[in-house]
Coordinates of C-alpha atoms and ligand atoms in Angstrom, one line a residue:
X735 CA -26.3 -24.7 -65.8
X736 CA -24.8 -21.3 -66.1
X737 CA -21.6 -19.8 -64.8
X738 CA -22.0 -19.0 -61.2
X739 CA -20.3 -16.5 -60.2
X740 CA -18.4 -17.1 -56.7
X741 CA -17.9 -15.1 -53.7
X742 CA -14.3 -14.3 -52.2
X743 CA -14.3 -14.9 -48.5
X744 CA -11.1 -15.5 -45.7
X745 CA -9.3 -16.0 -49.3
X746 CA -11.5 -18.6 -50.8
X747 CA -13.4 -18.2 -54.2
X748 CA -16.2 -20.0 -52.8
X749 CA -20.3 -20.7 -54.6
X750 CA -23.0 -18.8 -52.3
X751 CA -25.6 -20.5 -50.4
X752 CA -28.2 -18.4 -51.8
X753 CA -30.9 -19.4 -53.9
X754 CA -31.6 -15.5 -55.0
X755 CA -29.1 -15.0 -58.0
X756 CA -29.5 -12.6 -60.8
X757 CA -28.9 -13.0 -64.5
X758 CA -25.3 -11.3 -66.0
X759 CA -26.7 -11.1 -69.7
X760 CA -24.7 -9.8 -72.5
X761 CA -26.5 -6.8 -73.0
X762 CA -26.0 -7.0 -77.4
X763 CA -27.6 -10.0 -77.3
X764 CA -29.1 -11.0 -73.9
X765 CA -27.7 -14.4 -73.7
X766 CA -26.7 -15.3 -70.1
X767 CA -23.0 -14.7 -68.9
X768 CA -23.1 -15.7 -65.0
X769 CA -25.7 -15.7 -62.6
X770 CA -24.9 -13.9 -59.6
X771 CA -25.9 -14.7 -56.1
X772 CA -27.5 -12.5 -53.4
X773 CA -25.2 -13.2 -51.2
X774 CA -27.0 -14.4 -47.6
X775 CA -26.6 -13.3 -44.2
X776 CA -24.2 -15.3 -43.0
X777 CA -21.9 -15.3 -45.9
X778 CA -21.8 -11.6 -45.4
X779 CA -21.2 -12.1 -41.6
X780 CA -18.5 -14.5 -42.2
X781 CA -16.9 -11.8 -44.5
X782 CA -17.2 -8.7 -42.1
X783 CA -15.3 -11.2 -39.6
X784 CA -12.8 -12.5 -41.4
X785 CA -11.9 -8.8 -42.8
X786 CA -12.2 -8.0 -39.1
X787 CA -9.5 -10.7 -38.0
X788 CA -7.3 -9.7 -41.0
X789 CA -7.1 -6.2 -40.3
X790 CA -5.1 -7.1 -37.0
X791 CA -2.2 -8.3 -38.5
X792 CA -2.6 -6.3 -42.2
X793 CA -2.4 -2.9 -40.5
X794 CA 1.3 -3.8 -38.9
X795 CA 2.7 -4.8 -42.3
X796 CA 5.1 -1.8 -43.1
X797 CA 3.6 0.5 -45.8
X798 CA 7.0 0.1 -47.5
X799 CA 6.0 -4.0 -47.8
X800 CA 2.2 -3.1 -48.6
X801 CA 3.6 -1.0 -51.9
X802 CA 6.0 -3.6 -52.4
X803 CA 2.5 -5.9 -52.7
X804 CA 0.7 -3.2 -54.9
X805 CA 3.9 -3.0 -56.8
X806 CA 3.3 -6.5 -58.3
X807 CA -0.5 -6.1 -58.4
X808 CA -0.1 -3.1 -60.9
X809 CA 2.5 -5.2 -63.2
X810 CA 0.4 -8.1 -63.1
X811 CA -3.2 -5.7 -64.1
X812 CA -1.0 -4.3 -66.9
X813 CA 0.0 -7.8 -68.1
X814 CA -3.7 -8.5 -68.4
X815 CA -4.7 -5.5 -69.7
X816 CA -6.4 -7.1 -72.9
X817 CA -7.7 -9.7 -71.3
X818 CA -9.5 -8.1 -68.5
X819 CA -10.5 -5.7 -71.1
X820 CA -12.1 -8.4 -73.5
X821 CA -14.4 -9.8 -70.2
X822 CA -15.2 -5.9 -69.7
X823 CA -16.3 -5.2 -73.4
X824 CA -18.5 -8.9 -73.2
X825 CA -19.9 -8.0 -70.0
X826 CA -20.8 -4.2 -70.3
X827 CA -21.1 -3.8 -74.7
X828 CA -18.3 -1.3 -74.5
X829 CA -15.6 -1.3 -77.6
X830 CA -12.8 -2.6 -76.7
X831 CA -10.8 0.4 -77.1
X832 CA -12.8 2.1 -74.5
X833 CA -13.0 -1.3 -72.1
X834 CA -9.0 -0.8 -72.3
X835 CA -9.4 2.8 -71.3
X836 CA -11.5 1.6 -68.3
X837 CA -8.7 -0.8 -67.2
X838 CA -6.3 1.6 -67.6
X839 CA -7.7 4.6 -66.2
X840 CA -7.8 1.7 -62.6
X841 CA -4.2 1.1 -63.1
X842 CA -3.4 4.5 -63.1
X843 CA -5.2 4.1 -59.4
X844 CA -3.0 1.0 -58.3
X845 CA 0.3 2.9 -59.9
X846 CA -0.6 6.1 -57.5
X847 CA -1.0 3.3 -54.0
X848 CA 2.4 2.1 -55.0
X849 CA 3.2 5.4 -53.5
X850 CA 1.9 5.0 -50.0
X851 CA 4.5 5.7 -47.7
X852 CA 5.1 9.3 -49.1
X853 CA 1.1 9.3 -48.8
X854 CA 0.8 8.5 -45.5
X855 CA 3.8 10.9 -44.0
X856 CA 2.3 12.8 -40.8
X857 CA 3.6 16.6 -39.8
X858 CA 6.0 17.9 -38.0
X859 CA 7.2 21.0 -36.0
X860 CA 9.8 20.8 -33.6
X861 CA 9.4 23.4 -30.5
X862 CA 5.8 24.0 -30.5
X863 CA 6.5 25.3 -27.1
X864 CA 9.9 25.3 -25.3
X865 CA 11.9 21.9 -26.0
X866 CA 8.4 20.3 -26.6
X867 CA 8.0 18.7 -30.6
X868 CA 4.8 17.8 -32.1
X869 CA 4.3 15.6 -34.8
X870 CA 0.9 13.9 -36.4
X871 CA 0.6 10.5 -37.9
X872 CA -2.3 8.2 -40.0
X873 CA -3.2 4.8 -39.0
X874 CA -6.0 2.6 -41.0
X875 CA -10.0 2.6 -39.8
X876 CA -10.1 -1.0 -40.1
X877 CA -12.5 -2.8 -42.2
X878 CA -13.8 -1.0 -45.6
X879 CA -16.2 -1.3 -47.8
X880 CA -16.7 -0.3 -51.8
X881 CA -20.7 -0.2 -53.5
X882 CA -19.6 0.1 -57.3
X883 CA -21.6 0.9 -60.4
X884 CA -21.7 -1.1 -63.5
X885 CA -20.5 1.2 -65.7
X886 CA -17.0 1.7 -64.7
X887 CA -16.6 -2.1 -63.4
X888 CA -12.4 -2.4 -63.4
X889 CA -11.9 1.9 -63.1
X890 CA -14.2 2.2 -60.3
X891 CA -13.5 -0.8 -58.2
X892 CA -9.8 -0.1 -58.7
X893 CA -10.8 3.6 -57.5
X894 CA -11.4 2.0 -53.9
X895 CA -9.4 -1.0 -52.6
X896 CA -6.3 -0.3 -53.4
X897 CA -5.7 2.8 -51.6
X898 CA -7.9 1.5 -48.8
X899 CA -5.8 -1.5 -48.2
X900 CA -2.7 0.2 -49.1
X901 CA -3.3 2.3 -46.5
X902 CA -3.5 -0.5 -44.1
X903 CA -7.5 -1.1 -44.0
X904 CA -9.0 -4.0 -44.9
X905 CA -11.5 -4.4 -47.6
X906 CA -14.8 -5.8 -48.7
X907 CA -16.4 -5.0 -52.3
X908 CA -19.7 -5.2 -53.2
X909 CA -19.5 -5.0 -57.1
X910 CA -22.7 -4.0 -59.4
X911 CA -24.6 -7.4 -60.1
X912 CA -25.2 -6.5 -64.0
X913 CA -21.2 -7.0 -64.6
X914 CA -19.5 -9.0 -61.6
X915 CA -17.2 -10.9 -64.0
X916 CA -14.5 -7.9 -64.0
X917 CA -14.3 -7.4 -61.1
X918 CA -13.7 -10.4 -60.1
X919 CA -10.7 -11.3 -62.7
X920 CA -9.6 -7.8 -60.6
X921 CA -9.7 -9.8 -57.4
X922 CA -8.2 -13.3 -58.9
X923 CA -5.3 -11.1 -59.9
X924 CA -4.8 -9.3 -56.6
X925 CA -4.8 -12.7 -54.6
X926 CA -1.7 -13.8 -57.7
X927 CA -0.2 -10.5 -56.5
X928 CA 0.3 -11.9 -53.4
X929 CA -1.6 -10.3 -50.4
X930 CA -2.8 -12.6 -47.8
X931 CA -5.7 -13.8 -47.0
X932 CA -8.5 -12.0 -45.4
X933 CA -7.8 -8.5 -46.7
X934 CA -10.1 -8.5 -49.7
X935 CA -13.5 -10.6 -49.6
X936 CA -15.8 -9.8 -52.5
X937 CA -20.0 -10.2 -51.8
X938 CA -22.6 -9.6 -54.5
X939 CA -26.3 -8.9 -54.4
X940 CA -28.3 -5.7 -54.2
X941 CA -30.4 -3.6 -51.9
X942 CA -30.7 -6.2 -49.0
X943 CA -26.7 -7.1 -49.4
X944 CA -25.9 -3.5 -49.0
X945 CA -27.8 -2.6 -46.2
X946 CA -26.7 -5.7 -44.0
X947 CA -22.7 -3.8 -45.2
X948 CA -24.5 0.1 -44.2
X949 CA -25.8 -1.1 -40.5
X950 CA -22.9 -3.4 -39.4
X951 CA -21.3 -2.1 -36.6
X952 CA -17.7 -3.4 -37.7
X953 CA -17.8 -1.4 -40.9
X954 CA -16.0 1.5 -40.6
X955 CA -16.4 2.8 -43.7
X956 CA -18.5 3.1 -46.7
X957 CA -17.2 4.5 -50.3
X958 CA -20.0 4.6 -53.0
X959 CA -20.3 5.4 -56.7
X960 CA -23.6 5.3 -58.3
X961 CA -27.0 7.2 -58.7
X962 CA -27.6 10.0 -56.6
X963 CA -31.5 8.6 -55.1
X964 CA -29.0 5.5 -54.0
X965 CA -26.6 7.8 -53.1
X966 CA -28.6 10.0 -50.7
X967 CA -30.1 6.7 -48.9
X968 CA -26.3 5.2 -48.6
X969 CA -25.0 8.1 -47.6
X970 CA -28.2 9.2 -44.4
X971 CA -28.1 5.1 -43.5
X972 CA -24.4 5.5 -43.1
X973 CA -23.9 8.4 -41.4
X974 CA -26.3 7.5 -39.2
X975 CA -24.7 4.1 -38.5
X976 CA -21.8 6.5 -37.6
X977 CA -19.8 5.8 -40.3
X978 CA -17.6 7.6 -42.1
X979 CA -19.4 7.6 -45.7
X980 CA -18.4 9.0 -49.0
X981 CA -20.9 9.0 -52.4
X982 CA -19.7 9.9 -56.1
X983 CA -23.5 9.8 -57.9
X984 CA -25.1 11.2 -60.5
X985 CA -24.3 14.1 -62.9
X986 CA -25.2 16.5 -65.9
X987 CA -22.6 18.3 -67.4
X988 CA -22.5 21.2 -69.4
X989 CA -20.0 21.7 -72.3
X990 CA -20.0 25.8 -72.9
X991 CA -19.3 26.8 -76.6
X992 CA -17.6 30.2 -77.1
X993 CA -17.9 31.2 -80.8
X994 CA -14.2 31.9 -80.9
X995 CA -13.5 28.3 -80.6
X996 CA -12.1 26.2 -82.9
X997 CA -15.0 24.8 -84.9
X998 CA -14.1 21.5 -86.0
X999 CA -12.5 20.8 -82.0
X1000 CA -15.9 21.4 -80.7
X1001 CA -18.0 19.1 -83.0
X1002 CA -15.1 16.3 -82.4
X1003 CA -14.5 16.6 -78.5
X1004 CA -19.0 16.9 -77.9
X1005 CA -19.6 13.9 -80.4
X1006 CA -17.3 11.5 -77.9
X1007 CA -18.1 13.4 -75.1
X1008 CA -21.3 13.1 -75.2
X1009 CA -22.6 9.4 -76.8
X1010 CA -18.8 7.8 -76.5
X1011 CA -19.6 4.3 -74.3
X1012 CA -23.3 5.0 -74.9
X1013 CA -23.4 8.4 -72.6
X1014 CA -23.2 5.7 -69.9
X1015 CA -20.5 8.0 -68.3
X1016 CA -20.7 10.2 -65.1
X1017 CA -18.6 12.8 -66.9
X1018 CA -20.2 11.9 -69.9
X1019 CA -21.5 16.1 -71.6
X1020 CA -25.0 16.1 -71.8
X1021 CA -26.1 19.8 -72.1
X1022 CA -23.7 21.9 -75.0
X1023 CA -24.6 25.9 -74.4
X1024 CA -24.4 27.5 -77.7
X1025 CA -22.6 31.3 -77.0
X1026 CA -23.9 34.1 -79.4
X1027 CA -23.5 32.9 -82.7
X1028 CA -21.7 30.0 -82.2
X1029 CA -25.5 28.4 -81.9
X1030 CA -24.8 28.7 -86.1
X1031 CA -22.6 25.4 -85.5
X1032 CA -26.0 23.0 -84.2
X1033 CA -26.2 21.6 -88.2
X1034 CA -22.7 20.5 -88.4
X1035 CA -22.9 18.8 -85.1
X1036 CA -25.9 17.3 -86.5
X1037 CA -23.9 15.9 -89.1
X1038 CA -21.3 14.4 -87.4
X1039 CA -23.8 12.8 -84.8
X1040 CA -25.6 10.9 -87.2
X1041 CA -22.2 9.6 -88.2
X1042 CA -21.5 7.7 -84.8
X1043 CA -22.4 4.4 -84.9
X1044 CA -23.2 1.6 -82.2
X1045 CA -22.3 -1.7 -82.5
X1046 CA -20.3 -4.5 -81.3
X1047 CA -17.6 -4.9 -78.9
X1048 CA -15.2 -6.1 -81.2
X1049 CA -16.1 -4.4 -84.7
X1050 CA -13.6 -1.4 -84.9
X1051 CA -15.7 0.9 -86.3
X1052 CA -18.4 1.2 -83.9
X1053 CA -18.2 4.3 -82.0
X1054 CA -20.2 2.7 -78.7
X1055 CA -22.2 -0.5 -77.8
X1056 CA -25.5 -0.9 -76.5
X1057 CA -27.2 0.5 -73.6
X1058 CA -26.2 -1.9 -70.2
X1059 CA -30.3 -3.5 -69.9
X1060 CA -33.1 -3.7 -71.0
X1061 CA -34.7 -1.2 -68.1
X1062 CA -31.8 1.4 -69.4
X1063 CA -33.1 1.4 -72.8
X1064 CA -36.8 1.8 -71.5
X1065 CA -35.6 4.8 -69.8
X1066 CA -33.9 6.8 -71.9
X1067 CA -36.8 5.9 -74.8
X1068 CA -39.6 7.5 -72.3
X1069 CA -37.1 10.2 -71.8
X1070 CA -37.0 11.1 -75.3
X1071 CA -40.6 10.7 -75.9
X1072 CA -41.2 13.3 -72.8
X1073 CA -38.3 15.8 -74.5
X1074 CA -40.8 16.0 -77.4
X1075 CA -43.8 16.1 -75.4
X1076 CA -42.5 18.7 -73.6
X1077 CA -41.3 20.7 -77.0
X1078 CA -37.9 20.2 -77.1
X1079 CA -36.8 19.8 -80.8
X1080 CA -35.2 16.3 -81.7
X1081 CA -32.8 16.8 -84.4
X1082 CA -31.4 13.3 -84.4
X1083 CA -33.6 10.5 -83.0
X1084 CA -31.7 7.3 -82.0
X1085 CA -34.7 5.8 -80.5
X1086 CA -35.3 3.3 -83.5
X1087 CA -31.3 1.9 -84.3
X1088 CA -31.5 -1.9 -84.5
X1089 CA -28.1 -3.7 -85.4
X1090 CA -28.5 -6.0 -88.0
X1091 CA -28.9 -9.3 -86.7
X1092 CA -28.9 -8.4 -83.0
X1093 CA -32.5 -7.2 -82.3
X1094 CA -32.3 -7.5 -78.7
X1095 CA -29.4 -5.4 -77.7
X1096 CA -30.3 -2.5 -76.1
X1097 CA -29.3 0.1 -78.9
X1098 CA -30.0 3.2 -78.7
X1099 CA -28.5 5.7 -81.5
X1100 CA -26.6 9.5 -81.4
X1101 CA -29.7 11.5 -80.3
X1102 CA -29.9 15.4 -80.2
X1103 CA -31.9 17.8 -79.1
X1104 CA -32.5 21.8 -79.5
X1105 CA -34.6 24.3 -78.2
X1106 CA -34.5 22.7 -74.7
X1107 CA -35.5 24.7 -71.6
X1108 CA -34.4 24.4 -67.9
X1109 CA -37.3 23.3 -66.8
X1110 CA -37.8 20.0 -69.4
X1111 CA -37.6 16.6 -67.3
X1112 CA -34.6 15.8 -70.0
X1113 CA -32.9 18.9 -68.4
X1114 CA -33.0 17.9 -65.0
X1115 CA -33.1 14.5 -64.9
X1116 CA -29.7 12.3 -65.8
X1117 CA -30.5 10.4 -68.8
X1118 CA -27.0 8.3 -68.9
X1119 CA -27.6 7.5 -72.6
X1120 CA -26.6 8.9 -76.2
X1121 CA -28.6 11.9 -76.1
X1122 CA -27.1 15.5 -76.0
X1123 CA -29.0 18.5 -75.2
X1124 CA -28.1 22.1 -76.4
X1125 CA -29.0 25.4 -75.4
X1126 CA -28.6 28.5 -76.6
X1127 CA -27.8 31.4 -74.4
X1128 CA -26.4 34.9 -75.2
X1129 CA -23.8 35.4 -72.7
X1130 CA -21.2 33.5 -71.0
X1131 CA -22.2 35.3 -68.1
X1132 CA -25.8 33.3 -68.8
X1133 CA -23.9 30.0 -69.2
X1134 CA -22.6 30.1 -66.1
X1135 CA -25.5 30.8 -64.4
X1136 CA -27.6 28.0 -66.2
X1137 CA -24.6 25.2 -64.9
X1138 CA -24.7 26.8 -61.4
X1139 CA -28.5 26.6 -61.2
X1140 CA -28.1 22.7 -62.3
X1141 CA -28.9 20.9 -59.4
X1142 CA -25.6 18.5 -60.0
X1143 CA -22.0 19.3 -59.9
X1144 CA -20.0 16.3 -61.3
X1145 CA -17.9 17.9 -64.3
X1146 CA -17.9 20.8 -66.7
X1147 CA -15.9 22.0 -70.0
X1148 CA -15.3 25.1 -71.7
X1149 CA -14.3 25.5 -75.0
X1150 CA -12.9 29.0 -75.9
X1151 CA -9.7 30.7 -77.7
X1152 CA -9.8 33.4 -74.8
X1153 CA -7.9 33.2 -72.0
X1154 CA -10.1 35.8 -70.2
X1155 CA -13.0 34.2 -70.8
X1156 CA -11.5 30.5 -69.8
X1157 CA -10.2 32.4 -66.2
X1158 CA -13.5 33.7 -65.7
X1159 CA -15.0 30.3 -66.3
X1160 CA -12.8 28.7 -64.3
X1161 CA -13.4 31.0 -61.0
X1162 CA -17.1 31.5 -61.2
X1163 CA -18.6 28.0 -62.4
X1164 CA -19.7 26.2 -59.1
X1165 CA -18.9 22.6 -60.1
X1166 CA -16.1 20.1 -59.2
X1167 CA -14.1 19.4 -62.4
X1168 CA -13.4 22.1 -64.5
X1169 CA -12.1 21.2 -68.6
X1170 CA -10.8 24.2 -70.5
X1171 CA -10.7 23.1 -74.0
X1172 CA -10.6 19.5 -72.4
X1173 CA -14.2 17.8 -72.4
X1174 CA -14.3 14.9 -69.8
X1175 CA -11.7 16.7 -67.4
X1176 CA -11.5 13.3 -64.8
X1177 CA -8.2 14.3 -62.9
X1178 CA -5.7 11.8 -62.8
X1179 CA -5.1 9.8 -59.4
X1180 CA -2.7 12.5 -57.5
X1181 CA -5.6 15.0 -57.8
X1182 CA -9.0 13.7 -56.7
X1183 CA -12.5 13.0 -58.0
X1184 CA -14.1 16.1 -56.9
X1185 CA -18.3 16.6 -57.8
X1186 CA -20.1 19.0 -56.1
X1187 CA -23.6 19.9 -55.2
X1188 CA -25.8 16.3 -55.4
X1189 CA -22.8 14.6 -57.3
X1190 CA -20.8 13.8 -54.1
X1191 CA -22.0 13.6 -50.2
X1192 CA -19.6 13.3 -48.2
X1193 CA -16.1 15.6 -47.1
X1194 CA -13.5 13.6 -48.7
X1195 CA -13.2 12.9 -51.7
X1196 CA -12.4 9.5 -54.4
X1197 CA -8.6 9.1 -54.9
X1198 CA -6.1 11.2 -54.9
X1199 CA -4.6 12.5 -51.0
X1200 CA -8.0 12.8 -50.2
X1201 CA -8.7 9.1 -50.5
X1202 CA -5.6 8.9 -47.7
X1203 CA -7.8 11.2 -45.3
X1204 CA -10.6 8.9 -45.7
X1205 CA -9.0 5.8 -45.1
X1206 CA -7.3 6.7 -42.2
X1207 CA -7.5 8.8 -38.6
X1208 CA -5.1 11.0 -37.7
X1209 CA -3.3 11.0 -34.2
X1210 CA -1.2 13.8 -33.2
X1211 CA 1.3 13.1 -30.7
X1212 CA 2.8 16.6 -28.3
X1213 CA 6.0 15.1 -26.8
X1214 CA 8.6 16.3 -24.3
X1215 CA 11.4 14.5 -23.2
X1216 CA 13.2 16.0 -19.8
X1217 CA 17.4 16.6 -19.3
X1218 CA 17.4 16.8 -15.1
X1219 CA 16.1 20.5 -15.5
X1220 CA 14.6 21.7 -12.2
X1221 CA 11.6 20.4 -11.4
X1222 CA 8.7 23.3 -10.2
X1223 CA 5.3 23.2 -9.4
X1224 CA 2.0 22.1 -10.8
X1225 CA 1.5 24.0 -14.0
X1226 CA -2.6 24.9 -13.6
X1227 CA -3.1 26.5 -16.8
X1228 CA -4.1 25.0 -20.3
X1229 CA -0.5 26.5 -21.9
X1230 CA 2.1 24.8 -22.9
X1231 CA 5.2 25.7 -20.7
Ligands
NAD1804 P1 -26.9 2.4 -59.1 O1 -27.1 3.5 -58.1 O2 -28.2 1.8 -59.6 O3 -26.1 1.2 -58.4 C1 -24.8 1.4 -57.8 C2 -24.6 0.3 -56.8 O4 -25.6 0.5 -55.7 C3 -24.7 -1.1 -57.3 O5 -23.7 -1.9 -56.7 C4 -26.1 -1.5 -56.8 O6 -26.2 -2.9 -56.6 C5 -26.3 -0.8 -55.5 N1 -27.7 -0.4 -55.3 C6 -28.6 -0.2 -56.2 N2 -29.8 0.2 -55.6 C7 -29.6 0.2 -54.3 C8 -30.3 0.5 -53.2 N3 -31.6 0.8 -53.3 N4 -29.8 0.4 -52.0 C9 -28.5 0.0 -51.8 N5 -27.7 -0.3 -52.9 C10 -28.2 -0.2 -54.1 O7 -26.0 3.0 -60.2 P2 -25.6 2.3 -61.6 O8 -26.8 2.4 -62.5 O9 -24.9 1.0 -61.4 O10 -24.5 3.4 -62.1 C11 -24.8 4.5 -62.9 C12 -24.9 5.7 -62.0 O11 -23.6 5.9 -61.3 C13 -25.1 7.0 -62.7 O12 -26.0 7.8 -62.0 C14 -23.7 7.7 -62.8 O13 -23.7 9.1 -62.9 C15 -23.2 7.3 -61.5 N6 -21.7 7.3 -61.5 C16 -21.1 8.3 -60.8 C17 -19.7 8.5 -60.8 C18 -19.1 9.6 -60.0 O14 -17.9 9.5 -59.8 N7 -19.8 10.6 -59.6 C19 -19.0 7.5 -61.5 C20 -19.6 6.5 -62.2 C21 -21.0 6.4 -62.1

């Protein structure tokens, strides 16, 4: 009998009544870690309610008491930090250093919800009209829920609830079945924090789970992070459930190469950027353009490439771990096979790496391509693996263009010594996170998350004060008080008087 992993409902860990459950495998080794149920109807209903009845009494709990709560939920994710991180690295392959990154960069979240009363502060103008004051205020939707990916499974998770409950909502999180068992140390710690009962619940399951969350009619709303085809169908069954719906998805981002950058900078920051946790990164850089003759630098890369190796969670000197499944390794194999059908030049073919004495992890080593063209399926698709495609253009005017015709939006670098040609970068690149001389430029939680074009639907976006407009309405109040003044007649007109 394997670990089962439990649902969280009205404050209880409890087992599901399903008999659909899924494996959790260890994806270096494929040995089972948890089976996770698909959750059933009724569990699900019982959740929605009991987030429903929470929300009653959660939402007149002072925000000064709710970041008192969040207060002791960020010491307590800091205390665990390793720990959490160790589950993460079993669960997902990452190293460990990296696993403690992802923990870290979802503290970072919880730190930034501590702040929520300055967060939530309305607007004010005194004597909008002649002794009348105006003044705007936020109040919570009501119940909440998060559709997380596997590959960030404590950042991305921590991305959501927080702030949503901080804010006064209640919450329900439906975490990515292939690694439940992070999330859920995430939830065991927030119930130690303190918070009562009925403000978090946790389901699991898929497709089915998610739509019963996408149609209910006491879901206000819906905050995804995943692959844009899911994205798209969360985001139109949503919004047409009238909900309010927001979608982080898929990505392919470009790292520009100016030739007067610094040489050995470039080669370091595109090796991590690019096959660091196995490319299994939204921000991850895919696509390096090669300026003029900075294409000269493609060998060296080469090089240090073939350097980076995977390996195990724990052995310090791998660079990344394996691939998250078995289907993920399928896919990015028939995507490299189709790069050199379609005439792209592999340089450095990963497609063969087997770690000695762990033949069924789902390795896949530092691959790199040249010579590709826009209109390669390993251009426009997201491969979300160790593979990095370069391009050579002649112009950073023709950079530019290339990124903005890219279909995605999610993140883009530059990497220059000029300040002129960073500034232009900056201004006319259409794309959501800019990185001068930074590769991975994810803004830290007082900014937002902020893809364009098919990497986000939605209007507001992940973290940040945005995450605040999401997770709340906003109710202006026009108020005039009156001192015995003489009373006159019916005013008929729309103006304030
Ligand atoms: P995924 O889209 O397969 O799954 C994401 C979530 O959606 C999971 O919880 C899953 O159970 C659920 N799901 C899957 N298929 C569904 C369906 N048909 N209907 C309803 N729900 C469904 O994504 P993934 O493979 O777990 O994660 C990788 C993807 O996430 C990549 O595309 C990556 O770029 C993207 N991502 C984006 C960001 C961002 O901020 N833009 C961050 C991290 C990951």
């Amino acid at each position: 009998m394997h670990q089962q992993v439990p649902l969280f409902i009205n404050g209880e860990f409890v087992e599901s009544q399903s008999s659909r459950r899924l494996p959790n495998l260890n994806p270096a080794t494929q040995l089972i870690l948890a089976e996770v149920p698909c959750a059933t109807r009724d569990e699900i209903e019982q959740a929605i309610a009991s987030a429903k009845d929470a929300f009653q009494t959660w939402k007149e709990v002072p925000a000064p008491e709710r970041a008192r709560l969040m207060l002791r939920y960020q010491a307590l994710l800091k205390e665990h930090q390793d720990e959490i991180a160790e589950t993460l690295s079993q669960e997902t392959g990452k190293t460990f250093a990296d696993a403690k990154g992802d923990v870290w960069r979802g503290i970072e979240v919880v730190e930034h919800a501590c702040n929520i009363p300055s967060l939530m502060m309305g607007e004010t103008l005194e004597n909008v009209a002649r002794e009348i004051d105006t003044y705007s205020m936020v109040q919570p939707l009501g119940v909440c829920v998060g559709i997380t990916p596997f590959n960030f499974p404590a950042m991305i998770p921590l991305w959501m609830f927080p702030l949503a409950i901080a804010c006064g909502n209640t919450f329900i999180l439906k975490p990515s079945e292939q690694d439940p068992l992070t999330p859920m140390r995430l939830v065991e710690l927030f119930v130690e924090a303190g918070f009562p009962k009925g403000v978090l619940q946790v389901i699991h399951g898929d497709r089915e789970q998610v739509d019963q969350l996408l149609t209910h009619p006491d879901i206000k709303a819906i905050s995804f992070v995943g692959s844009a085809p899911v994205g798209q169908h969360i985001y139109r069954t949503g919004t047409q459930h009238l909900k309010r719906v927001q979608c982080m998805t898929g990505a392919k981002n470009h790292m520009v190469v100016m030739p007067d950058a610094d040489k050995q900078q470039v080669i370091n920051h595109l090796v991590g950027a690019s096959v660091g946790a196995a490319g299994q990164r939204c921000m991850a850089i895919s696509v390096a353009v090669f300026v003029g003759n900075s294409r000269e630098w493609l060998d060296d890369l080469r090089t240090a490439m073939a350097q980076a190796k995977p390996g195990l969670w724990n052995d310090e000197d791998a660079s990344f771990g394996p691939l998250i499944s078995p289907q993920a390794k399928q896919r990015v194999l028939s995507l490299i096979r189709e790069g050199k059908q379609e005439g792209a030049n592999c340089l450095l073919d990963g497609s063969d790496f087997v770690l000695p004495d762990y033949p069924d992890g789902n390795w896949v080593g530092p691959t790199l391509f040249s010579n590709v063209q826009p209109e390669m399926k390993i251009y426009q698709e997201e491969i979300f693996g160790p593979v990095l495609l370069t391009i050579q253009v002649d112009t950073l005017e023709e950079a530019v263009e290339l990124i903005n015709r890219n279909p995605f939006g999610n993140g883009t670098s530059i990497f220059t010594a000029s300040g002129g040609a960073a500034r232009y970068f900056q201004h006319h690149v259409q794309v959501g996170q800019v990185g001068i001389n930074v590769p991975i430029p994810v803004p830290l939680p007082f900014f937002s998350f902020t893809g364009w074009r098919n990497s986000f639907y939605g209007d507001q976006h992940a973290y940040g004060k945005q995450a605040v407009r999401f997770y709340t309405e906003t109710k202006t109040v026009t108020a005039r008080w009156f001192n015995n003044e003489a009373v006159s007649g019916p005013n008929m007109t729309i103006q304030l008087k």
